[in-house]
mmCIF file of N, CA and C in Angstrom:
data_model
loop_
_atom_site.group_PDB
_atom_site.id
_atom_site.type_symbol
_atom_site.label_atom_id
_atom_site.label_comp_id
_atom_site.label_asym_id
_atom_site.label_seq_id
_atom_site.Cartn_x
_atom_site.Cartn_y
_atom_site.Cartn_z
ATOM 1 N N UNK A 41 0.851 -1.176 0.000
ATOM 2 C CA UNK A 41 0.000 0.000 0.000
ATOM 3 C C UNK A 41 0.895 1.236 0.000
ATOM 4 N N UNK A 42 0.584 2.520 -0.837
ATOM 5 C CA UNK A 42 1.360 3.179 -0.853
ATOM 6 C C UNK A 42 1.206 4.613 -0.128
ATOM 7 N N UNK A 43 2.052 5.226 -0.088
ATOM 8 C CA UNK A 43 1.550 6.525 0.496
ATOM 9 C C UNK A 43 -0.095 7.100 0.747
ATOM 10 N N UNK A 44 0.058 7.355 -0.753
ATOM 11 C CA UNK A 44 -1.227 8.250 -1.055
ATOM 12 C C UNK A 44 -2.779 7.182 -0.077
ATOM 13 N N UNK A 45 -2.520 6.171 -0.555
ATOM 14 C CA UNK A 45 -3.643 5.257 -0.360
ATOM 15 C C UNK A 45 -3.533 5.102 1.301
ATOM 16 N N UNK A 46 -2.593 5.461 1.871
ATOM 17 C CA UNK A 46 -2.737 5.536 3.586
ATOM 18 C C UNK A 46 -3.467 7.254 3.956
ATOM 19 N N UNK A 47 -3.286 7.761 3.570
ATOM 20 C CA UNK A 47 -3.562 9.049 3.933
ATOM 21 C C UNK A 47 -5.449 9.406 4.233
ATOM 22 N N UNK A 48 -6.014 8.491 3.289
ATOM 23 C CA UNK A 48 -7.421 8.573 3.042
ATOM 24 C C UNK A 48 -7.838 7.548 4.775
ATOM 25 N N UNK A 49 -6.605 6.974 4.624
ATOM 26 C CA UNK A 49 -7.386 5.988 6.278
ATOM 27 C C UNK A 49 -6.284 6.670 7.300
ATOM 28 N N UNK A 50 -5.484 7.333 7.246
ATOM 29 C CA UNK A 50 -4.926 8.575 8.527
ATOM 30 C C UNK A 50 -6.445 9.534 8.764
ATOM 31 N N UNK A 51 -6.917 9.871 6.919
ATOM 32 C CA UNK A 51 -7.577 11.011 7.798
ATOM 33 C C UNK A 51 -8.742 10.531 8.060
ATOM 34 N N UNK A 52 -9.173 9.536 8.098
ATOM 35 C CA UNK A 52 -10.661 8.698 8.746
ATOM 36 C C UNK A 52 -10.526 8.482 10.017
ATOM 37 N N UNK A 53 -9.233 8.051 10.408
ATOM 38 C CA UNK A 53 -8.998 8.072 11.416
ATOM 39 C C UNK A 53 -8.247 9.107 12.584
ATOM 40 N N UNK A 54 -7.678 10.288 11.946
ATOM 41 C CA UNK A 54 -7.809 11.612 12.482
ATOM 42 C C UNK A 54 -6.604 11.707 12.885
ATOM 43 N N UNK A 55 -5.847 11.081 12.144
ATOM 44 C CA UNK A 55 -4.360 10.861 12.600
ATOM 45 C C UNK A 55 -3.288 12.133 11.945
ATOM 46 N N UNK A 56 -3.951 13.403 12.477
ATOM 47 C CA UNK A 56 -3.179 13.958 12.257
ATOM 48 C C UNK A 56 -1.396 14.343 12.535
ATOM 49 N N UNK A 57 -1.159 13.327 13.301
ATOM 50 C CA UNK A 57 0.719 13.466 13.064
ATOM 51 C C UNK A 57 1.270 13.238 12.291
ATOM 52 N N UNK A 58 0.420 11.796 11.530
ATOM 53 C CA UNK A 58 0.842 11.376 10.768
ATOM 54 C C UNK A 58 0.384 11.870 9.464
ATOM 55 N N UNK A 59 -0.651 12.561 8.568
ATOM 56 C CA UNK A 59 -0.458 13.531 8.045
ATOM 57 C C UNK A 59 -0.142 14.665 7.636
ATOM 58 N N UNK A 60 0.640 15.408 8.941
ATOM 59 C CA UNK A 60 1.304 16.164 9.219
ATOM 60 C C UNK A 60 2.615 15.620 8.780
ATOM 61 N N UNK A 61 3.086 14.713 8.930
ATOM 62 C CA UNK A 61 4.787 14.364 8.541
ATOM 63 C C UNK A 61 4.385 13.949 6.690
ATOM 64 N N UNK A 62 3.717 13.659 6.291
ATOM 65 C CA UNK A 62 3.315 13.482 4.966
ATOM 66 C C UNK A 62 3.331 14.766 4.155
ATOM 67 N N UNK A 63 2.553 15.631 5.092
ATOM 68 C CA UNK A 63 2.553 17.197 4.499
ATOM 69 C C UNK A 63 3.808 18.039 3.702
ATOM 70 N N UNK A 64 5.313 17.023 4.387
ATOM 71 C CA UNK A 64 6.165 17.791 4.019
ATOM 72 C C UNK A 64 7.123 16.362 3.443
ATOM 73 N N UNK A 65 6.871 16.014 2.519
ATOM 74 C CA UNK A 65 7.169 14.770 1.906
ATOM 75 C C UNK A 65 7.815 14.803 0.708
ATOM 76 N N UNK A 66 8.927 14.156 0.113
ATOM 77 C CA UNK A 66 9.441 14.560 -1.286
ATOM 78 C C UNK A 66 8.905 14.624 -2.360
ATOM 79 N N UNK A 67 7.468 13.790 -2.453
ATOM 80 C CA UNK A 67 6.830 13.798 -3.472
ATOM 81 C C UNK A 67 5.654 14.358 -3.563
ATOM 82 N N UNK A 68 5.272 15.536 -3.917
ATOM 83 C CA UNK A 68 4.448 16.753 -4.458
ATOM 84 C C UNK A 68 2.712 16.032 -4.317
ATOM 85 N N UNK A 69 2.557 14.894 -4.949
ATOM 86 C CA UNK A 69 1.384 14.183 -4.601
ATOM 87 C C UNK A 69 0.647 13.601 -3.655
ATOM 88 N N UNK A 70 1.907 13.398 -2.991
ATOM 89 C CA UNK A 70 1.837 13.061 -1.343
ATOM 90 C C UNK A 70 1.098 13.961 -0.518
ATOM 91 N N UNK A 71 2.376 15.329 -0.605
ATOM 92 C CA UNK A 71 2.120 16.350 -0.070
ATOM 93 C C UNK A 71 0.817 17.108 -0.443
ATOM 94 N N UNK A 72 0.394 17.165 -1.425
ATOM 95 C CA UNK A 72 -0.691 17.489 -1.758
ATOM 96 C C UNK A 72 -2.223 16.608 -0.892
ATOM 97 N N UNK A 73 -2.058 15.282 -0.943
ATOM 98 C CA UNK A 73 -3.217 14.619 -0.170
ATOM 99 C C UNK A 73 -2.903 14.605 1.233
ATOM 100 N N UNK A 74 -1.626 14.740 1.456
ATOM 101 C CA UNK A 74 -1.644 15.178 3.018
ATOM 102 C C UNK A 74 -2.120 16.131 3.387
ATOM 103 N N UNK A 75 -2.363 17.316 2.651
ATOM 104 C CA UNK A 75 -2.455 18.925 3.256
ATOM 105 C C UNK A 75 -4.132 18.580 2.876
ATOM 106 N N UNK A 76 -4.794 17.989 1.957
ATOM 107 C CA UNK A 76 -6.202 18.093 1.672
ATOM 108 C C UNK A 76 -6.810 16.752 3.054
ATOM 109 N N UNK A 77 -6.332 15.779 3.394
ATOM 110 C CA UNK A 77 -6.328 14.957 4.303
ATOM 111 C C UNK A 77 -6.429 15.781 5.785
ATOM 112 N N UNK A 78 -5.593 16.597 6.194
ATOM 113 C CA UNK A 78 -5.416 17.597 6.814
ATOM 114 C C UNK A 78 -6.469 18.349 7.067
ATOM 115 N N UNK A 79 -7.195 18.866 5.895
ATOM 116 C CA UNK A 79 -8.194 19.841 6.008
ATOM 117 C C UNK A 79 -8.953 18.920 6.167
ATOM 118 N N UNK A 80 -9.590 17.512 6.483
ATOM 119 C CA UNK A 80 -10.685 16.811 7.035
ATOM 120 C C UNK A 80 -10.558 16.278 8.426
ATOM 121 N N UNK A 81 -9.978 17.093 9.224
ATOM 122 C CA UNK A 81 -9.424 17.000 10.655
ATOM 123 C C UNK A 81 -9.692 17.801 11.126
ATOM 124 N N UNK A 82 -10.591 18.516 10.765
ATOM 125 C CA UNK A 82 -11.230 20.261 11.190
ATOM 126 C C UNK A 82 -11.237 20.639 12.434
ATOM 127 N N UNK A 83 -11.367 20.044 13.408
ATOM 128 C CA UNK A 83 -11.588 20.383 14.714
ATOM 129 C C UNK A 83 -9.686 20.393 15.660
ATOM 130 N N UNK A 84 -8.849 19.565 14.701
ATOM 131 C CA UNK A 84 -7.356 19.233 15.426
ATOM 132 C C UNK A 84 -6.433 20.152 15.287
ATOM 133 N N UNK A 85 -6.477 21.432 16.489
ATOM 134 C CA UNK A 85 -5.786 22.219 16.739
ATOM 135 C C UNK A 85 -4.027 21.463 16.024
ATOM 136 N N UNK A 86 -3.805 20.648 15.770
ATOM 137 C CA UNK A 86 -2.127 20.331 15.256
ATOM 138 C C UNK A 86 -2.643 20.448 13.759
ATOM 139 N N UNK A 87 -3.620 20.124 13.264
ATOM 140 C CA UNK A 87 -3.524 19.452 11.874
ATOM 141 C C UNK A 87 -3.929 21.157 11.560
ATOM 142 N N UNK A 88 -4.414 22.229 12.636
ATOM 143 C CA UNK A 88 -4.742 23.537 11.365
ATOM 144 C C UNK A 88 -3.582 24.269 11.903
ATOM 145 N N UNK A 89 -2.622 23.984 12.930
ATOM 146 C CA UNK A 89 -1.301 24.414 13.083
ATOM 147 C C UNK A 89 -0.309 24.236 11.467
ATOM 148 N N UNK A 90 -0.311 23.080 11.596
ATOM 149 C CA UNK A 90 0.623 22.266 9.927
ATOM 150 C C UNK A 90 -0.037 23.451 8.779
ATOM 151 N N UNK A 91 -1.395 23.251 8.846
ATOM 152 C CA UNK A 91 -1.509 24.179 7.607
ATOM 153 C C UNK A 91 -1.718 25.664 7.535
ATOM 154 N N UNK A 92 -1.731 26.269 8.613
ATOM 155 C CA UNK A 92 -0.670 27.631 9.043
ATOM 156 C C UNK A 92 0.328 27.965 8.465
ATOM 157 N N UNK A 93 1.435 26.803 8.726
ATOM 158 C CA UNK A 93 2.747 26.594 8.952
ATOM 159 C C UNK A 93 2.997 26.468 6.764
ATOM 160 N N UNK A 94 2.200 25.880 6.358
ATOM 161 C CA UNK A 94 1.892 25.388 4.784
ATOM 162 C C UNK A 94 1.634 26.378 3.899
ATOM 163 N N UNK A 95 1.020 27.366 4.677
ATOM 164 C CA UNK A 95 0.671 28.808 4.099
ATOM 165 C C UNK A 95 1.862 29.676 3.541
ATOM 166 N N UNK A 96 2.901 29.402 4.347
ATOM 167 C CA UNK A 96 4.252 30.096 4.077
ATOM 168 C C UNK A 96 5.265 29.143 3.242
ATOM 169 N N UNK A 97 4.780 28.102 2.456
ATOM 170 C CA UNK A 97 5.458 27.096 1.651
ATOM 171 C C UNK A 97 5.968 28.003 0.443
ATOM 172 N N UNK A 98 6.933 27.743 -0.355
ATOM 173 C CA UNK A 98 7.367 28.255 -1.375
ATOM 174 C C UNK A 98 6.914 28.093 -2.947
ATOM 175 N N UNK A 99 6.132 26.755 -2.724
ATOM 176 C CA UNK A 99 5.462 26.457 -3.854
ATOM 177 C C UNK A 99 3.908 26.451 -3.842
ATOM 178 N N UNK A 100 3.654 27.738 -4.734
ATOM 179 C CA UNK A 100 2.186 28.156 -4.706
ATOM 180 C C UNK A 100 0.924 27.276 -4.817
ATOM 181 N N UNK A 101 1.440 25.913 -5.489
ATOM 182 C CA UNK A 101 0.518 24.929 -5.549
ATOM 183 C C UNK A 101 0.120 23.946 -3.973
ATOM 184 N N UNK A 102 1.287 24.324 -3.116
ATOM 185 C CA UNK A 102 0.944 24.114 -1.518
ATOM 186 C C UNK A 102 0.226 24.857 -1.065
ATOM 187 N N UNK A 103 0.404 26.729 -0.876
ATOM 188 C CA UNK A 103 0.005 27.184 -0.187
ATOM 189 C C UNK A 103 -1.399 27.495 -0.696
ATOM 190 N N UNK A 104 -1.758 27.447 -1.943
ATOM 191 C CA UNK A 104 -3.564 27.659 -2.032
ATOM 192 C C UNK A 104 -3.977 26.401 -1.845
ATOM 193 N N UNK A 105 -3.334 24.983 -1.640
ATOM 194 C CA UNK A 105 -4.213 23.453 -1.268
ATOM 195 C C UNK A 105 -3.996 23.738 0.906
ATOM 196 N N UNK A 106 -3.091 24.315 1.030
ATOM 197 C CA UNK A 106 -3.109 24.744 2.459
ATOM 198 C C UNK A 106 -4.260 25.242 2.512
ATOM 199 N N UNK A 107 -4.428 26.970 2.214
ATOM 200 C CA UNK A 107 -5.815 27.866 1.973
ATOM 201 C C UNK A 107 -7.217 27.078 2.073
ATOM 202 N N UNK A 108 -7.433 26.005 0.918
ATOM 203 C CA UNK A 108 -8.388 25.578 0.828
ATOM 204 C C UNK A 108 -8.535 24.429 1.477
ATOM 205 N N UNK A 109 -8.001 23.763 2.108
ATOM 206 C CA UNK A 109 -7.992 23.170 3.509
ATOM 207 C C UNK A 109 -7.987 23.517 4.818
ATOM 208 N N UNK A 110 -7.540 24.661 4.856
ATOM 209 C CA UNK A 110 -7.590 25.682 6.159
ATOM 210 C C UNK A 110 -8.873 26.467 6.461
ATOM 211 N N UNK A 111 -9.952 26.073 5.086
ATOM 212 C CA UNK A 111 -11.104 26.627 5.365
ATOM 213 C C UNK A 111 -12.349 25.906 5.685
ATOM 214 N N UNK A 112 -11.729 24.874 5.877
ATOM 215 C CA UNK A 112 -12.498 23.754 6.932
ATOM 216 C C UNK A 112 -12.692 24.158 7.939
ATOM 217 N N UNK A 113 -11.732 24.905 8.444
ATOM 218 C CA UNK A 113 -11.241 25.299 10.102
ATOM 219 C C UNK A 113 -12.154 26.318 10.171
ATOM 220 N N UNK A 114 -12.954 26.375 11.761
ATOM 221 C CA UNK A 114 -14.082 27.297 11.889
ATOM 222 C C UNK A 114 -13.406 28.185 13.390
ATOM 223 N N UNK A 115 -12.382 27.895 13.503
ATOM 224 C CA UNK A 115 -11.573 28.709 14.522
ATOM 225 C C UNK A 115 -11.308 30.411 13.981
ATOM 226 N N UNK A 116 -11.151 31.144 15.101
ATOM 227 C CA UNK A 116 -10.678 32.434 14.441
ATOM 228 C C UNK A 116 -9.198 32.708 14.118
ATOM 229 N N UNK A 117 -8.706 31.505 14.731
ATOM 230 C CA UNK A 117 -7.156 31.510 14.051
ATOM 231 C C UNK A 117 -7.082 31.463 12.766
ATOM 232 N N UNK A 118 -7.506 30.078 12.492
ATOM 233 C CA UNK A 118 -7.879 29.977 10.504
ATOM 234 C C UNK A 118 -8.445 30.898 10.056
ATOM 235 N N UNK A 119 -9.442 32.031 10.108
ATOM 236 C CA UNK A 119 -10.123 32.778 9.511
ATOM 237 C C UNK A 119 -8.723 33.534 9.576
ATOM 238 N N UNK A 120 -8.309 34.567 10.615
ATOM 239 C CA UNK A 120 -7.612 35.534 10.503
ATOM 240 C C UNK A 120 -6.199 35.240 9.597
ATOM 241 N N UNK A 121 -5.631 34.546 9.697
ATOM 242 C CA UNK A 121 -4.461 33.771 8.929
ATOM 243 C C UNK A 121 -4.891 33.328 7.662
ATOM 244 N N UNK A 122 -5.929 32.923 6.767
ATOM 245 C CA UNK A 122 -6.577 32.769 6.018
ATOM 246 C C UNK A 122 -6.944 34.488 5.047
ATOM 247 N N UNK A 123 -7.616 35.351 5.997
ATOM 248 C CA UNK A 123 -7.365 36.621 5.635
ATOM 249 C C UNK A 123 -6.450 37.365 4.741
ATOM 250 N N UNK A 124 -5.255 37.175 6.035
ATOM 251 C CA UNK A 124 -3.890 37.343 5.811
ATOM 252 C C UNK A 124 -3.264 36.565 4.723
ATOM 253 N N UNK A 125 -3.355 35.877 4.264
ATOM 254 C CA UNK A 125 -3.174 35.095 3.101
ATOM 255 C C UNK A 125 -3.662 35.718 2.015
ATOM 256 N N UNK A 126 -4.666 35.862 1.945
ATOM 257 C CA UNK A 126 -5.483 35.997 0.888
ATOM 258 C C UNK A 126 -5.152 37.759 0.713
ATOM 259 N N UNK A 127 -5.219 38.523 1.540
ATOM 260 C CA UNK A 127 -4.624 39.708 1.057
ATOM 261 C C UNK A 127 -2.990 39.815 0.622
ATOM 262 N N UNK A 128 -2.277 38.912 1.497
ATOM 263 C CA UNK A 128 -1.031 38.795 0.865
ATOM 264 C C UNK A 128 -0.339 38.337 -0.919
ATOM 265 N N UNK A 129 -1.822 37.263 -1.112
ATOM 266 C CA UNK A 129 -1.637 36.936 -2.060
ATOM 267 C C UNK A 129 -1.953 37.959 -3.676
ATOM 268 N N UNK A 130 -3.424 38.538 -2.910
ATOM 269 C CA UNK A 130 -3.860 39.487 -3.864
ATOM 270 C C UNK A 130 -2.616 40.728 -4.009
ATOM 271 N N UNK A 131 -1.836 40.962 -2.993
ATOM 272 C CA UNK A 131 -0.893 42.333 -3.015
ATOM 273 C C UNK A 131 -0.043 41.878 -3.828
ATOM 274 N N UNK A 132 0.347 40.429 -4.164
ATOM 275 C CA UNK A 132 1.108 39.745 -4.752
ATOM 276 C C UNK A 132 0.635 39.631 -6.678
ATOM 277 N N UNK A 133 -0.078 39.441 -6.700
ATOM 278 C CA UNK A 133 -0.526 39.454 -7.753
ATOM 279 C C UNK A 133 -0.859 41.006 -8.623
ATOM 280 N N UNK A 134 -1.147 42.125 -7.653
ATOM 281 C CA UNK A 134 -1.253 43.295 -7.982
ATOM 282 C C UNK A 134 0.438 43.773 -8.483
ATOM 283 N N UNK A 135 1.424 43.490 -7.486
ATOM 284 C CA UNK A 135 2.523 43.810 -7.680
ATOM 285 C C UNK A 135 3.214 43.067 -8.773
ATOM 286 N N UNK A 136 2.852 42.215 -9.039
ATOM 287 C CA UNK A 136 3.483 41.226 -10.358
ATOM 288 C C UNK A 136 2.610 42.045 -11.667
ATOM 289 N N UNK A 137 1.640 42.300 -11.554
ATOM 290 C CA UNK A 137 0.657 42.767 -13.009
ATOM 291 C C UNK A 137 1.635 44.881 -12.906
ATOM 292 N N UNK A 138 1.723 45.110 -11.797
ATOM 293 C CA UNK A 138 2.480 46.370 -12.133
ATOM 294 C C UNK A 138 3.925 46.605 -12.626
ATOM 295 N N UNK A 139 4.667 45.638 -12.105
ATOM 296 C CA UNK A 139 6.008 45.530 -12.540
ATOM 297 C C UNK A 139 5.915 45.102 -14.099
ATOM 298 N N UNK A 140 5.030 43.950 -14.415
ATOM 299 C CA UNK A 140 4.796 43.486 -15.873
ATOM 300 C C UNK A 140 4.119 45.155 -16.307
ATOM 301 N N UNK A 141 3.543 45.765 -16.337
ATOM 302 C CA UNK A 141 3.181 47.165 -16.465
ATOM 303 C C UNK A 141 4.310 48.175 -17.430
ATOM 304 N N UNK A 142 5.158 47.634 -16.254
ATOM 305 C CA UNK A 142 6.110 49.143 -15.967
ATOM 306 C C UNK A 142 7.488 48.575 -16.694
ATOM 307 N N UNK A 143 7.694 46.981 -16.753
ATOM 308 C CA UNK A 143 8.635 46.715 -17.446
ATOM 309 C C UNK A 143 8.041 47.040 -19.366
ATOM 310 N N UNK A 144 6.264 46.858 -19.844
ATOM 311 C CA UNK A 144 6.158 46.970 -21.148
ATOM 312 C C UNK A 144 6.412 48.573 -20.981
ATOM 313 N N UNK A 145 6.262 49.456 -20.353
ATOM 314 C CA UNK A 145 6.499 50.853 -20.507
ATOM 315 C C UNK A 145 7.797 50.989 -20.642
ATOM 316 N N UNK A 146 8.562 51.014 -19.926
ATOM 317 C CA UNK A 146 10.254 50.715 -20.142
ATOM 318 C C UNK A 146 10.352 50.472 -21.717
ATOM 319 N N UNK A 147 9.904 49.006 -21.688
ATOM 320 C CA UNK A 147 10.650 48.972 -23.212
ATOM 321 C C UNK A 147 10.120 49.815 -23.917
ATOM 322 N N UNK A 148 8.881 50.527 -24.217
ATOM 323 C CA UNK A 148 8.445 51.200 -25.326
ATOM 324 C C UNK A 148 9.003 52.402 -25.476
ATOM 325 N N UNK A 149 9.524 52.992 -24.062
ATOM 326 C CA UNK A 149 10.726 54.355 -23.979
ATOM 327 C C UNK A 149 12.043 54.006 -24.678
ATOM 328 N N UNK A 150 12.368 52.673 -24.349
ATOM 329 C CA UNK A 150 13.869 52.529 -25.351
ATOM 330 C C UNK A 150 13.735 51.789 -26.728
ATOM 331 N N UNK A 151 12.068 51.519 -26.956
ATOM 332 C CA UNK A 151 11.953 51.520 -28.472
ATOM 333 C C UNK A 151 12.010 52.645 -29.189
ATOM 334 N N UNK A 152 11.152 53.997 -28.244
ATOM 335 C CA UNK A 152 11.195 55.198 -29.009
ATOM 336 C C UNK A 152 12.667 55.907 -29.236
ATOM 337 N N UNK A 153 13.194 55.578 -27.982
ATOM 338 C CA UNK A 153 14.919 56.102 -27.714
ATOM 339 C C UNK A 153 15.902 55.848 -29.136
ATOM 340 N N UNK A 154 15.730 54.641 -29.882
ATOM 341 C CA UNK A 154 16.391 54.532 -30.795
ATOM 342 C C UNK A 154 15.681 54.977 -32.174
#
């Protein structure tokens, strides 16, 4: 039995430690059904700690399967951190569409320049 196929009976059985150590696993698929496994543990102060902690991952395809597992969580921790996310992300996306902005303006000054 392999990873993935344990995770569906961790989270039936609410075993969040052990989806928690899955969460941060070498293989991307793993990690992915761990963090969604995770979010069906709704009530386990550790398992909405991990995806807190998931929110600040480097790869964006973690931290919005964090997000949308973290909104299981009916705590005001998850809401407020969830918030915070979500405006972080939008400031993120505003600042990427302005720099892409300001870099096509740039070039069109040193198209006219020559």
């Amino acid at each position: 039995m392999g990873k993935i196929d344990k995770i569906s009976r961790y989270a039936a059985k609410r075993k969040s430690g052990k989806l928690r150590t899955l969460a941060y696993d070498s293989d991307k698929a793993v990690r992915m059904a761990a963090i969604e496994g995770l979010g069906k543990v709704a009530d386990d102060t550790s398992a909405e700690n991990a995806l807190v902690m998931l929110l600040g991952d480097s790869d964006c395809e973690i931290t919005d399967a964090a997000a949308a597992a973290l909104e299981n969580f009916s705590s005001n921790y998850a809401r407020v951190r969830l918030e915070y996310y979500y405006a972080k992300k939008k400031d993120k996306v505003a600042l990427e569409t302005l720099r892409a902005s300001y870099t096509q303006e740039n070039q069109a000054v040193k198209d006219r320049e020559w």
